[in-house]
Amino acid sequence: MKVRYPKWEYADTPPHWSPYIEYVQARNAASTIPSYVEPFLVKIMLQARQALDQKDTPLDRDLVVFIKQEAQHCKQHDAFNRQLHAAGYDGLKAFEAELEATYEDFLANRSLKFNCAYAEGFEALGSGMAQIVFDGKLARFEADEPNPGSELWRWHLAEEFEHRSVAFDVYQTLFAHQNPIAGYFYRLYGFFVALRHLGGYSRRVTDYLLSVDRAAMTPEERAQSVAREAFFKKTYARLMIPKLLMVLSPFYNPGKKKVPPALARYLEAFEARPA
Ligand SMILES: [Fe+2]
Ligand SMILES: [Fe+2]
């Protein structure tokens, strides 16, 4: 695990960075999430470091890298999202304000246990998505050539996979060690809260982004766009459901997930790039 610093410029990246705009707008909607959830994760994991009270253990060293990786993810998504705002999707601000308020509420009013279970739920979604992307299952929706929009997601998801067991190990150590059965059910609770919250948010933001795009379409184009969206959603649900079911197992351990070969190759190639 290590921190990587991409140097992409998003100024010339159009909001439609792949011709399959129904896929792209789902990704763009999701791109607003890291700007708010990841600063929240950083704060929660700093609290977890205090609660663990064991410095220089393997988990503590991983936590330090996890925190630095999430900070970089957030920074890159912020830069990308500025282009979405500049492109005239003015309604995004209200969705983002809602997300920001939710995490402020979590920090102020929820327990560290709840926040760690939610964080692990978010992380479980991220590592599942990384497997799908690096197994090449969404290639048909991507642009032919890599661009900063697609690269942002590949880098982010590769690192999400790389640090997939950190939030899980923190949760297990702090909250499931003494009572594994209660700890298991509470982990599921955190997962379902994250799934419902972020799934609902992404759906509403995607609907908004596509409604702006479709306002400029002819009725035929709109019908085609709706059909393409339905196909993407069906494909994605079919791929994601088995990943979500895995999380429900009492034996779930993200550390045991096999690294997709394309993901290992991607990170190797990333590191070989000139600085
Ligand atoms: Fe991240
Ligand atoms: Fe993460």
Tab-separated table of C-alpha atoms and ligand atoms in Angstrom:
chain	number	residue	atom	x	y	z
A	1	MET	CA	0.000	0.000	0.000
A	2	LYS	CA	1.296	3.425	-0.874
A	3	VAL	CA	0.132	6.968	-1.619
A	4	ARG	CA	0.198	7.994	-5.282
A	5	TYR	CA	-0.108	11.491	-6.675
A	6	PRO	CA	-1.719	11.687	-10.142
A	7	LYS	CA	-1.025	14.721	-12.303
A	8	TRP	CA	-4.099	14.790	-14.524
A	9	GLU	CA	-5.577	18.028	-15.762
A	10	TYR	CA	-9.343	18.043	-15.966
A	11	ALA	CA	-9.729	21.444	-17.662
A	12	ASP	CA	-10.081	19.830	-21.088
A	13	THR	CA	-12.108	16.848	-19.883
A	14	PRO	CA	-15.720	17.233	-21.006
A	15	PRO	CA	-18.491	16.048	-18.627
A	16	HIS	CA	-19.249	13.374	-21.256
A	17	TRP	CA	-15.862	11.657	-21.168
A	18	SER	CA	-17.285	8.538	-22.793
A	19	PRO	CA	-19.906	8.406	-25.565
A	20	TYR	CA	-22.087	6.200	-23.296
A	21	ILE	CA	-23.383	9.227	-21.408
A	22	GLU	CA	-25.825	7.271	-19.217
A	23	TYR	CA	-22.842	5.403	-17.727
A	24	VAL	CA	-20.758	8.573	-17.498
A	25	GLN	CA	-23.428	10.507	-15.638
A	26	ALA	CA	-23.776	7.682	-13.107
A	27	ARG	CA	-19.989	7.940	-12.557
A	28	ASN	CA	-20.171	11.760	-12.448
A	29	ALA	CA	-22.948	11.593	-9.851
A	30	ALA	CA	-20.787	9.211	-7.805
A	31	SER	CA	-17.806	11.545	-8.234
A	32	THR	CA	-19.455	14.075	-5.906
A	33	ILE	CA	-19.503	11.485	-3.077
A	34	PRO	CA	-15.724	11.294	-2.341
A	35	SER	CA	-15.568	15.072	-1.880
A	36	TYR	CA	-17.669	14.656	1.273
A	37	VAL	CA	-17.416	11.048	2.410
A	38	GLU	CA	-13.637	10.857	2.242
A	39	PRO	CA	-12.908	13.851	4.531
A	40	PHE	CA	-15.432	12.190	6.876
A	41	LEU	CA	-13.544	8.871	6.615
A	42	VAL	CA	-10.274	10.649	7.395
A	43	LYS	CA	-11.765	12.144	10.572
A	44	ILE	CA	-13.273	8.815	11.647
A	45	MET	CA	-10.041	6.932	11.059
A	46	LEU	CA	-8.090	9.542	13.057
A	47	GLN	CA	-10.536	8.891	15.912
A	48	ALA	CA	-10.081	5.152	15.387
A	49	ARG	CA	-6.296	5.541	15.680
A	50	GLN	CA	-6.813	7.190	19.068
A	51	ALA	CA	-9.257	4.481	20.153
A	52	LEU	CA	-6.937	1.655	19.045
A	53	ASP	CA	-4.176	3.294	21.057
A	54	GLN	CA	-1.502	1.077	19.531
A	55	LYS	CA	1.063	2.876	17.487
A	56	ASP	CA	3.389	1.197	15.023
A	57	THR	CA	1.304	-1.939	14.579
A	58	PRO	CA	0.642	-3.213	11.004
A	59	LEU	CA	-2.953	-1.909	11.245
A	60	ASP	CA	-1.816	1.507	12.454
A	61	ARG	CA	0.704	1.774	9.625
A	62	ASP	CA	-2.035	0.820	7.130
A	63	LEU	CA	-4.339	3.415	8.671
A	64	VAL	CA	-1.765	6.135	8.061
A	65	VAL	CA	-1.588	5.204	4.358
A	66	PHE	CA	-5.389	4.799	4.139
A	67	ILE	CA	-5.865	8.342	5.449
A	68	LYS	CA	-3.355	9.778	2.972
A	69	GLN	CA	-4.878	7.865	0.036
A	70	GLU	CA	-8.412	9.059	0.860
A	71	ALA	CA	-7.168	12.649	1.138
A	72	GLN	CA	-5.712	12.402	-2.384
A	73	HIS	CA	-8.885	10.790	-3.780
A	74	CYS	CA	-10.959	13.639	-2.410
A	75	LYS	CA	-8.585	16.252	-3.853
A	76	GLN	CA	-8.710	14.735	-7.344
A	77	HIS	CA	-12.509	14.387	-7.323
A	78	ASP	CA	-12.817	18.008	-6.151
A	79	ALA	CA	-10.740	19.092	-9.170
A	80	PHE	CA	-12.798	16.934	-11.546
A	81	ASN	CA	-16.100	18.106	-10.037
A	82	ARG	CA	-15.184	21.754	-10.648
A	83	GLN	CA	-15.543	20.980	-14.365
A	84	LEU	CA	-19.028	19.564	-13.776
A	85	HIS	CA	-20.039	22.752	-11.977
A	86	ALA	CA	-18.496	24.897	-14.707
A	87	ALA	CA	-20.399	22.928	-17.360
A	88	GLY	CA	-23.690	24.279	-15.989
A	89	TYR	CA	-25.020	21.489	-13.796
A	90	ASP	CA	-26.071	24.081	-11.218
A	91	GLY	CA	-28.393	21.737	-9.350
A	92	LEU	CA	-25.412	19.704	-8.114
A	93	LYS	CA	-24.665	22.200	-5.342
A	94	ALA	CA	-27.911	21.427	-3.480
A	95	PHE	CA	-27.247	17.664	-3.560
A	96	GLU	CA	-23.712	18.219	-2.333
A	97	ALA	CA	-24.885	20.482	0.501
A	98	GLU	CA	-27.209	17.692	1.625
A	99	LEU	CA	-24.344	15.176	1.623
A	100	GLU	CA	-22.090	17.545	3.552
A	101	ALA	CA	-24.816	18.100	6.179
A	102	THR	CA	-25.307	14.338	6.594
A	103	TYR	CA	-21.634	13.767	7.413
A	104	GLU	CA	-21.563	16.751	9.756
A	105	ASP	CA	-24.525	15.166	11.530
A	106	PHE	CA	-22.790	11.763	11.672
A	107	LEU	CA	-19.666	13.352	13.161
A	108	ALA	CA	-21.588	15.352	15.735
A	109	ASN	CA	-24.285	12.894	16.756
A	110	ARG	CA	-23.319	9.315	15.929
A	111	SER	CA	-21.039	6.937	17.813
A	112	LEU	CA	-17.608	5.918	16.592
A	113	LYS	CA	-19.045	2.402	16.247
A	114	PHE	CA	-21.778	3.594	13.892
A	115	ASN	CA	-19.351	5.717	11.876
A	116	CYS	CA	-16.842	2.851	11.581
A	117	ALA	CA	-19.604	0.451	10.464
A	118	TYR	CA	-20.797	3.000	7.881
A	119	ALA	CA	-17.189	3.555	6.747
A	120	GLU	CA	-16.717	-0.189	6.290
A	121	GLY	CA	-19.995	-0.314	4.324
A	122	PHE	CA	-18.689	2.373	1.976
A	123	GLU	CA	-15.346	0.604	1.626
A	124	ALA	CA	-17.069	-2.706	0.843
A	125	LEU	CA	-18.951	-1.016	-2.013
A	126	GLY	CA	-15.704	0.474	-3.336
A	127	SER	CA	-13.726	-2.754	-3.408
A	128	GLY	CA	-16.646	-4.572	-5.086
A	129	MET	CA	-16.797	-1.899	-7.773
A	130	ALA	CA	-13.032	-2.126	-8.257
A	131	GLN	CA	-13.315	-5.866	-8.962
A	132	ILE	CA	-15.998	-5.270	-11.591
A	133	VAL	CA	-14.046	-2.512	-13.324
A	134	PHE	CA	-10.698	-4.344	-13.360
A	135	ASP	CA	-12.316	-7.599	-14.453
A	136	GLY	CA	-13.186	-5.584	-17.578
A	137	LYS	CA	-16.933	-5.979	-17.079
A	138	LEU	CA	-17.794	-2.339	-17.863
A	139	ALA	CA	-15.429	-1.930	-20.832
A	140	ARG	CA	-18.299	-1.598	-23.322
A	141	PHE	CA	-19.397	1.618	-21.574
A	142	GLU	CA	-15.939	3.203	-21.576
A	143	ALA	CA	-14.346	5.505	-24.146
A	144	ASP	CA	-11.957	3.838	-26.611
A	145	GLU	CA	-9.033	5.901	-25.344
A	146	PRO	CA	-8.205	6.490	-21.664
A	147	ASN	CA	-8.830	10.113	-20.574
A	148	PRO	CA	-8.591	11.943	-17.226
A	149	GLY	CA	-12.237	11.063	-16.421
A	150	SER	CA	-11.731	7.320	-16.857
A	151	GLU	CA	-8.224	7.416	-15.352
A	152	LEU	CA	-9.502	9.144	-12.218
A	153	TRP	CA	-11.851	6.241	-11.562
A	154	ARG	CA	-9.315	3.521	-12.365
A	155	TRP	CA	-6.710	5.006	-10.022
A	156	HIS	CA	-9.257	5.632	-7.280
A	157	LEU	CA	-10.815	2.182	-7.465
A	158	ALA	CA	-7.400	0.482	-7.655
A	159	GLU	CA	-6.440	2.166	-4.384
A	160	GLU	CA	-9.850	1.400	-2.873
A	161	PHE	CA	-9.107	-2.243	-3.585
A	162	GLU	CA	-5.584	-1.897	-2.258
A	163	HIS	CA	-6.790	-0.581	1.130
A	164	ARG	CA	-9.943	-2.730	1.165
A	165	SER	CA	-9.276	-4.399	4.518
A	166	VAL	CA	-8.305	-1.345	6.601
A	167	ALA	CA	-11.783	-0.109	7.631
A	168	PHE	CA	-12.890	-3.744	8.090
A	169	ASP	CA	-9.940	-4.532	10.371
A	170	VAL	CA	-10.512	-1.338	12.354
A	171	TYR	CA	-14.184	-2.203	12.843
A	172	GLN	CA	-13.429	-5.819	13.781
A	173	THR	CA	-10.698	-4.847	16.231
A	174	LEU	CA	-12.637	-2.097	17.961
A	175	PHE	CA	-16.187	-3.396	17.864
A	176	ALA	CA	-16.465	-7.066	16.953
A	177	HIS	CA	-13.633	-8.704	18.895
A	178	GLN	CA	-15.428	-9.131	22.178
A	179	ASN	CA	-18.785	-10.138	20.770
A	180	PRO	CA	-18.374	-11.401	17.202
A	181	ILE	CA	-22.084	-12.183	16.677
A	182	ALA	CA	-23.366	-8.762	17.743
A	183	GLY	CA	-20.398	-7.229	15.860
A	184	TYR	CA	-21.413	-9.096	12.698
A	185	PHE	CA	-25.022	-7.888	12.804
A	186	TYR	CA	-23.969	-4.318	13.490
A	187	ARG	CA	-21.520	-4.472	10.554
A	188	LEU	CA	-24.455	-5.502	8.321
A	189	TYR	CA	-26.490	-2.622	9.721
A	190	GLY	CA	-23.699	-0.166	8.801
A	191	PHE	CA	-23.459	-1.708	5.345
A	192	PHE	CA	-27.191	-1.352	4.680
A	193	VAL	CA	-27.214	2.237	5.941
A	194	ALA	CA	-24.334	3.090	3.554
A	195	LEU	CA	-25.912	1.181	0.656
A	196	ARG	CA	-29.298	2.840	1.072
A	197	HIS	CA	-27.856	6.292	1.668
A	198	LEU	CA	-25.307	6.347	-1.152
A	199	GLY	CA	-27.421	4.288	-3.563
A	200	GLY	CA	-30.348	6.693	-3.130
A	201	TYR	CA	-28.117	9.750	-3.409
A	202	SER	CA	-26.403	8.481	-6.576
A	203	ARG	CA	-29.725	7.650	-8.199
A	204	ARG	CA	-31.161	11.101	-7.548
A	205	VAL	CA	-28.028	12.907	-8.754
A	206	THR	CA	-27.789	10.721	-11.893
A	207	ASP	CA	-31.454	11.448	-12.643
A	208	TYR	CA	-30.743	15.164	-12.313
A	209	LEU	CA	-27.633	15.120	-14.555
A	210	LEU	CA	-29.441	13.119	-17.227
A	211	SER	CA	-32.499	15.361	-17.018
A	212	VAL	CA	-30.254	18.322	-17.948
A	213	ASP	CA	-28.747	16.391	-20.874
A	214	ARG	CA	-32.110	15.139	-22.084
A	215	ALA	CA	-33.638	18.603	-22.105
A	216	ALA	CA	-31.571	19.241	-25.254
A	217	MET	CA	-32.537	15.940	-26.956
A	218	THR	CA	-35.206	15.178	-29.530
A	219	PRO	CA	-37.953	12.717	-28.426
A	220	GLU	CA	-36.178	9.935	-30.394
A	221	GLU	CA	-32.815	10.693	-28.832
A	222	ARG	CA	-34.441	10.769	-25.406
A	223	ALA	CA	-36.044	7.361	-25.938
A	224	GLN	CA	-32.674	5.935	-27.004
A	225	SER	CA	-31.019	7.473	-23.971
A	226	VAL	CA	-33.615	5.942	-21.639
A	227	ALA	CA	-33.044	2.529	-23.256
A	228	ARG	CA	-29.256	2.859	-22.927
A	229	GLU	CA	-29.648	3.825	-19.277
A	230	ALA	CA	-31.857	0.786	-18.607
A	231	PHE	CA	-29.280	-1.488	-20.247
A	232	PHE	CA	-26.417	-0.030	-18.200
A	233	LYS	CA	-28.394	-0.289	-14.954
A	234	LYS	CA	-29.357	-3.905	-15.635
A	235	THR	CA	-25.756	-4.835	-16.490
A	236	TYR	CA	-24.391	-3.072	-13.426
A	237	ALA	CA	-26.950	-4.591	-11.034
A	238	ARG	CA	-26.220	-8.088	-12.382
A	239	LEU	CA	-22.503	-7.561	-11.716
A	240	MET	CA	-22.848	-5.824	-8.365
A	241	ILE	CA	-25.377	-8.114	-6.643
A	242	PRO	CA	-22.936	-11.046	-6.120
A	243	LYS	CA	-20.350	-8.602	-4.701
A	244	LEU	CA	-22.937	-7.251	-2.255
A	245	LEU	CA	-24.056	-10.738	-1.220
A	246	MET	CA	-20.454	-11.607	-0.303
A	247	VAL	CA	-20.438	-8.751	2.217
A	248	LEU	CA	-23.394	-10.325	4.034
A	249	SER	CA	-21.492	-13.500	4.903
A	250	PRO	CA	-20.367	-13.854	8.521
A	251	PHE	CA	-17.081	-15.092	7.008
A	252	TYR	CA	-16.629	-12.002	4.807
A	253	ASN	CA	-13.063	-10.761	4.923
A	254	PRO	CA	-12.080	-8.277	2.211
A	255	GLY	CA	-8.401	-9.057	2.808
A	256	LYS	CA	-9.024	-12.497	1.272
A	257	LYS	CA	-10.333	-11.101	-2.033
A	258	LYS	CA	-7.977	-11.966	-4.879
A	259	VAL	CA	-6.311	-9.040	-6.628
A	260	PRO	CA	-7.647	-8.791	-10.204
A	261	PRO	CA	-4.555	-9.213	-12.467
A	262	ALA	CA	-5.480	-6.094	-14.473
A	263	LEU	CA	-5.549	-4.074	-11.261
A	264	ALA	CA	-2.039	-5.201	-10.282
A	265	ARG	CA	-0.836	-4.372	-13.802
A	266	TYR	CA	-2.513	-0.952	-13.656
A	267	LEU	CA	-0.751	0.020	-10.425
A	268	GLU	CA	2.577	-1.264	-11.720
A	269	ALA	CA	2.178	0.810	-14.896
A	270	PHE	CA	1.095	3.835	-12.835
A	271	GLU	CA	4.264	3.672	-10.796
A	272	ALA	CA	6.415	3.271	-13.897
A	273	ARG	CA	5.108	6.577	-15.334
A	274	PRO	CA	7.546	9.466	-15.340
A	275	ALA	CA	6.971	11.803	-12.375
B	1	FE	FE	-11.207	6.720	-1.802
B	2	FE	FE	-11.439	3.887	0.675
